């Protein structure tokens, strides 16, 4: 045979690789033994001897071998002093030497023990380990680590099969149970995958202390229990023996700072109620933190069950503010009532009211919750947000930003070249309208500005009037309503200043005043119901702009209140065949705001009938799409409660059917983080459809609405949206910037900022407008404003300045740039649009409703925001909140104390008391909190009533505090 041409190069290597396995295995084992230290070699030989003696017919010898083996295994990982180590090695060696001597009769093993006392102890059935109690007390309490496989387990590996075989031949006895215990531990590293032998032998063994074998053994056992439980459940076999083990494991974990492992095991065996028995004052906070964090990743109804258990634990330890947050997350008003009745501390009740006010929930206190009438009125005032404006202005004065700003202060045109200044003359009415919005957004809540509220002499007729008439027709509506935004939350002053416009001859001005009344009352509840009293009379007027002003005003003023009077007044409009489409659309939105997340069937039915009554031509109108949105807001965050309505929506005309379906789905699962729904929505976006299909826009927004629940889902959604930008159709790409804006609202992430900046530029804007890609540019610009809302972010402000110069000839794009500039400087940087609060745990439904409504309107910018319905921008007022920490004393007066403000750190599952913030700076309250910031007190003089330092926090004096001399 011809020689292999490659043999010269590969031959020696192959030969070398074959030499090792060709060696005698015994020699290989000898070489291994040579590598061991004397101590390890002695241990190995001892263990081999014990394995041999375990199979002896002498029970005494068997017992001694088993207990010696057990002792070595239990304490293999412990760190001993040299003296102790030598003592017990000598002792074990002594026993081993006796074992090696030949036998001379049935009790010969006992006769060979070194002294009479030891012989007697073995005969009396005492444990060998008890002989070592004095010597091994420190051994047992020493810390054990399992960074590698313990040596006894390693050396016993070859004998595992032998011990198993011998176990099967043994008769029932205590020794057999003893051997089962040892086999259970050996199975930790030696059993085949899926055999669950560690659990099998544990159940067959003695019922000793499960923790004596160490954490790793208990962890492994917990994993096998969950597999066995699932198997028995499917076979409907009894599980009592497993549950006894679960009890022991949970007790062990809870004592050893392993609360997450207890929770995981109890979730697997579907018995979380057991947790309540085992929590104590030292571990209940860590346990509940893990429960609430894991709830976001669980499917329903498991997530609600987990939160219920956390609620019960918080109540058990009287952690009422934490319990209240869970009650609000579950939207369970019975729980809220229970917390008020269970708590006797008036200060804590005041703090509950601040939390309820921030969440924007309508809640009436009764005499059962607060007995004293005066106290109840004071608490109800806090829930009604009566003092919000006062607190906001205190913050503004402290930060020294009370000086009103003009739109020019925001545009900073002097920083640009000559082109930008020329842009002001283009379409001046449009630019005046933009200035109106910028002025309203920047001075929101401050009560003064340089366009609408400046006091001037009577002869000139007032500046407000002058500015009003620089706007045309529907522009006057937004200009008048801007006064409501400037006087936000200041009901008395706001109504007084708006009243004069209600007597105007111009319907657009009246409409704006009505909308302004609603904006002033946003989030503020009043026993007199001034908004309802003023606006109700205008709902039935002939002029549609006046009707819309009154209807939208009511929706904004009473968002989340579920006010029956408003339902009775507005529902008939939906069924009115003569009502114009825009009036019907805004009625649906207003009812969606007022009854957000209520699942109100009567309103849902009225909107469904309104949609069915629309003609085919009307269904093609952009405003018609607000009807499905109004319907979706009724089910905001209510998950499967939407199913019946979603089935009905399948009977709609094909023009609106899919749009309605996507809107309902995205609203119902908003803020849930449901991965399956995100996949479904992505599937809808993957389809390449004919032109004219509009349902993919809400599907893209839906991805952001569902995934915004937690950070991990949020990051994944951003990546998915970037893929859609690359491969999606035009109508999908138009919605992507808006979805990014929602995911990072008031939280300017650099990667999202860069993406939006890239999308906001187009080399040929005229071509873009013809090809209808202008919608992407406009959406990207508005989204830049949304992600920077209220942050004063210098980078975004610079980008927008450059864009204003870039698009100075494009009136509509310049308008969008101006709106974005106003948003970035929202409330001079003191306000936020983020719908999440309380350490990003709670989602305010009315805030999300306002944001989502604007985003749906932006899906067709040209027809709505850039058309005559630009005042829909004011729905953002529902999400506006001061981003502050205001500390108050027991009398609710502002109290300035030092606090540390830094980046929040996730401490879920960490033992002990880890630091919750990093990179902090110390400031005096009131302070501003950016997205992802957390605050903690920098003094021990006061104790906060609320565990989360956000918004208004009541402090009480620490009785144990002593001043340092």
PDB file of N, CA and C in Angstrom, residues 468 473 476-477 480-481 498-517 534-535 538 541 543 545-550:
ATOM      1  N   UNK A 468     -53.551  87.207  22.257  1.00  0.00           N
ATOM      2  CA  UNK A 468     -54.646  86.372  21.734  1.00  0.00           C
ATOM      3  C   UNK A 468     -54.893  86.669  20.262  1.00  0.00           C
ATOM      4  N   UNK A 473     -58.163  82.247  14.339  1.00  0.00           N
ATOM      5  CA  UNK A 473     -59.235  81.266  14.546  1.00  0.00           C
ATOM      6  C   UNK A 473     -58.910  80.250  15.655  1.00  0.00           C
ATOM      7  N   UNK A 476     -56.586  80.804  18.513  1.00  0.00           N
ATOM      8  CA  UNK A 476     -57.029  81.529  19.717  1.00  0.00           C
ATOM      9  C   UNK A 476     -57.458  80.545  20.812  1.00  0.00           C
ATOM     10  N   UNK A 477     -57.995  79.407  20.378  1.00  0.00           N
ATOM     11  CA  UNK A 477     -58.412  78.388  21.374  1.00  0.00           C
ATOM     12  C   UNK A 477     -57.206  77.963  22.200  1.00  0.00           C
ATOM     13  N   UNK A 480     -55.868  80.876  24.472  1.00  0.00           N
ATOM     14  CA  UNK A 480     -56.648  81.094  25.700  1.00  0.00           C
ATOM     15  C   UNK A 480     -56.431  79.952  26.688  1.00  0.00           C
ATOM     16  N   UNK A 481     -56.403  78.711  26.161  1.00  0.00           N
ATOM     17  CA  UNK A 481     -56.210  77.551  27.039  1.00  0.00           C
ATOM     18  C   UNK A 481     -54.837  77.573  27.691  1.00  0.00           C
ATOM     19  N   UNK A 498     -59.669  83.294  33.931  1.00  0.00           N
ATOM     20  CA  UNK A 498     -60.278  82.737  32.708  1.00  0.00           C
ATOM     21  C   UNK A 498     -61.722  83.192  32.523  1.00  0.00           C
ATOM     22  N   UNK A 499     -62.332  83.607  33.625  1.00  0.00           N
ATOM     23  CA  UNK A 499     -63.766  83.930  33.587  1.00  0.00           C
ATOM     24  C   UNK A 499     -64.096  84.987  32.527  1.00  0.00           C
ATOM     25  N   UNK A 500     -63.239  86.014  32.413  1.00  0.00           N
ATOM     26  CA  UNK A 500     -63.539  87.118  31.483  1.00  0.00           C
ATOM     27  C   UNK A 500     -63.605  86.631  30.028  1.00  0.00           C
ATOM     28  N   UNK A 501     -62.828  85.563  29.711  1.00  0.00           N
ATOM     29  CA  UNK A 501     -62.822  85.072  28.323  1.00  0.00           C
ATOM     30  C   UNK A 501     -64.091  84.293  27.989  1.00  0.00           C
ATOM     31  N   UNK A 502     -64.803  83.828  29.041  1.00  0.00           N
ATOM     32  CA  UNK A 502     -66.044  83.082  28.799  1.00  0.00           C
ATOM     33  C   UNK A 502     -67.143  84.003  28.263  1.00  0.00           C
ATOM     34  N   UNK A 503     -66.948  85.334  28.415  1.00  0.00           N
ATOM     35  CA  UNK A 503     -67.960  86.282  27.946  1.00  0.00           C
ATOM     36  C   UNK A 503     -67.589  86.894  26.597  1.00  0.00           C
ATOM     37  N   UNK A 504     -66.603  86.306  25.950  1.00  0.00           N
ATOM     38  CA  UNK A 504     -66.152  86.828  24.650  1.00  0.00           C
ATOM     39  C   UNK A 504     -67.198  86.556  23.558  1.00  0.00           C
ATOM     40  N   UNK A 505     -67.119  87.297  22.472  1.00  0.00           N
ATOM     41  CA  UNK A 505     -68.009  87.058  21.328  1.00  0.00           C
ATOM     42  C   UNK A 505     -67.433  86.017  20.366  1.00  0.00           C
ATOM     43  N   UNK A 506     -66.161  85.713  20.562  1.00  0.00           N
ATOM     44  CA  UNK A 506     -65.481  84.779  19.657  1.00  0.00           C
ATOM     45  C   UNK A 506     -65.572  83.367  20.224  1.00  0.00           C
ATOM     46  N   UNK A 507     -66.208  82.467  19.473  1.00  0.00           N
ATOM     47  CA  UNK A 507     -66.387  81.089  19.959  1.00  0.00           C
ATOM     48  C   UNK A 507     -65.062  80.370  20.210  1.00  0.00           C
ATOM     49  N   UNK A 508     -64.045  80.680  19.406  1.00  0.00           N
ATOM     50  CA  UNK A 508     -62.738  80.033  19.601  1.00  0.00           C
ATOM     51  C   UNK A 508     -62.147  80.407  20.952  1.00  0.00           C
ATOM     52  N   UNK A 509     -62.341  81.668  21.350  1.00  0.00           N
ATOM     53  CA  UNK A 509     -61.811  82.121  22.646  1.00  0.00           C
ATOM     54  C   UNK A 509     -62.587  81.451  23.787  1.00  0.00           C
ATOM     55  N   UNK A 510     -63.911  81.353  23.621  1.00  0.00           N
ATOM     56  CA  UNK A 510     -64.730  80.677  24.650  1.00  0.00           C
ATOM     57  C   UNK A 510     -64.273  79.222  24.780  1.00  0.00           C
ATOM     58  N   UNK A 511     -64.082  78.550  23.631  1.00  0.00           N
ATOM     59  CA  UNK A 511     -63.636  77.151  23.645  1.00  0.00           C
ATOM     60  C   UNK A 511     -62.313  77.020  24.399  1.00  0.00           C
ATOM     61  N   UNK A 512     -61.380  77.958  24.132  1.00  0.00           N
ATOM     62  CA  UNK A 512     -60.083  77.928  24.814  1.00  0.00           C
ATOM     63  C   UNK A 512     -60.224  78.156  26.299  1.00  0.00           C
ATOM     64  N   UNK A 513     -61.120  79.069  26.688  1.00  0.00           N
ATOM     65  CA  UNK A 513     -61.337  79.339  28.123  1.00  0.00           C
ATOM     66  C   UNK A 513     -61.901  78.106  28.822  1.00  0.00           C
ATOM     67  N   UNK A 514     -62.834  77.416  28.142  1.00  0.00           N
ATOM     68  CA  UNK A 514     -63.422  76.194  28.726  1.00  0.00           C
ATOM     69  C   UNK A 514     -62.351  75.116  28.902  1.00  0.00           C
ATOM     70  N   UNK A 515     -61.512  74.963  27.875  1.00  0.00           N
ATOM     71  CA  UNK A 515     -60.422  73.991  27.978  1.00  0.00           C
ATOM     72  C   UNK A 515     -59.454  74.410  29.089  1.00  0.00           C
ATOM     73  N   UNK A 516     -59.200  75.722  29.187  1.00  0.00           N
ATOM     74  CA  UNK A 516     -58.330  76.247  30.246  1.00  0.00           C
ATOM     75  C   UNK A 516     -58.864  75.938  31.635  1.00  0.00           C
ATOM     76  N   UNK A 517     -60.190  76.030  31.805  1.00  0.00           N
ATOM     77  CA  UNK A 517     -60.814  75.704  33.102  1.00  0.00           C
ATOM     78  C   UNK A 517     -60.510  74.249  33.469  1.00  0.00           C
ATOM     79  N   UNK A 534     -69.105  74.984  35.628  1.00  0.00           N
ATOM     80  CA  UNK A 534     -68.840  75.926  34.543  1.00  0.00           C
ATOM     81  C   UNK A 534     -69.007  75.290  33.159  1.00  0.00           C
ATOM     82  N   UNK A 535     -68.503  74.073  33.011  1.00  0.00           N
ATOM     83  CA  UNK A 535     -68.422  73.464  31.679  1.00  0.00           C
ATOM     84  C   UNK A 535     -69.705  72.776  31.231  1.00  0.00           C
ATOM     85  N   UNK A 538     -72.036  74.274  28.576  1.00  0.00           N
ATOM     86  CA  UNK A 538     -71.555  74.481  27.200  1.00  0.00           C
ATOM     87  C   UNK A 538     -71.531  73.195  26.365  1.00  0.00           C
ATOM     88  N   UNK A 541     -74.006  73.242  23.380  1.00  0.00           N
ATOM     89  CA  UNK A 541     -74.014  74.395  22.470  1.00  0.00           C
ATOM     90  C   UNK A 541     -73.957  73.945  21.006  1.00  0.00           C
ATOM     91  N   UNK A 543     -72.105  75.405  18.486  1.00  0.00           N
ATOM     92  CA  UNK A 543     -70.771  75.499  17.886  1.00  0.00           C
ATOM     93  C   UNK A 543     -69.898  74.322  18.341  1.00  0.00           C
ATOM     94  N   UNK A 545     -66.672  73.796  18.160  1.00  0.00           N
ATOM     95  CA  UNK A 545     -65.414  74.101  18.854  1.00  0.00           C
ATOM     96  C   UNK A 545     -65.676  74.386  20.336  1.00  0.00           C
ATOM     97  N   UNK A 546     -66.780  75.063  20.650  1.00  0.00           N
ATOM     98  CA  UNK A 546     -67.146  75.323  22.058  1.00  0.00           C
ATOM     99  C   UNK A 546     -67.457  74.009  22.761  1.00  0.00           C
ATOM    100  N   UNK A 547     -68.214  73.149  22.065  1.00  0.00           N
ATOM    101  CA  UNK A 547     -68.556  71.844  22.667  1.00  0.00           C
ATOM    102  C   UNK A 547     -67.289  71.031  22.955  1.00  0.00           C
ATOM    103  N   UNK A 548     -66.360  71.020  21.989  1.00  0.00           N
ATOM    104  CA  UNK A 548     -65.119  70.249  22.179  1.00  0.00           C
ATOM    105  C   UNK A 548     -64.324  70.816  23.352  1.00  0.00           C
ATOM    106  N   UNK A 549     -64.269  72.161  23.441  1.00  0.00           N
ATOM    107  CA  UNK A 549     -63.552  72.791  24.561  1.00  0.00           C
ATOM    108  C   UNK A 549     -64.108  72.338  25.902  1.00  0.00           C
ATOM    109  N   UNK A 550     -65.449  72.337  26.010  1.00  0.00           N
ATOM    110  CA  UNK A 550     -66.098  71.942  27.267  1.00  0.00           C
ATOM    111  C   UNK A 550     -65.895  70.451  27.540  1.00  0.00           C
TER     112      UNK A 550
END
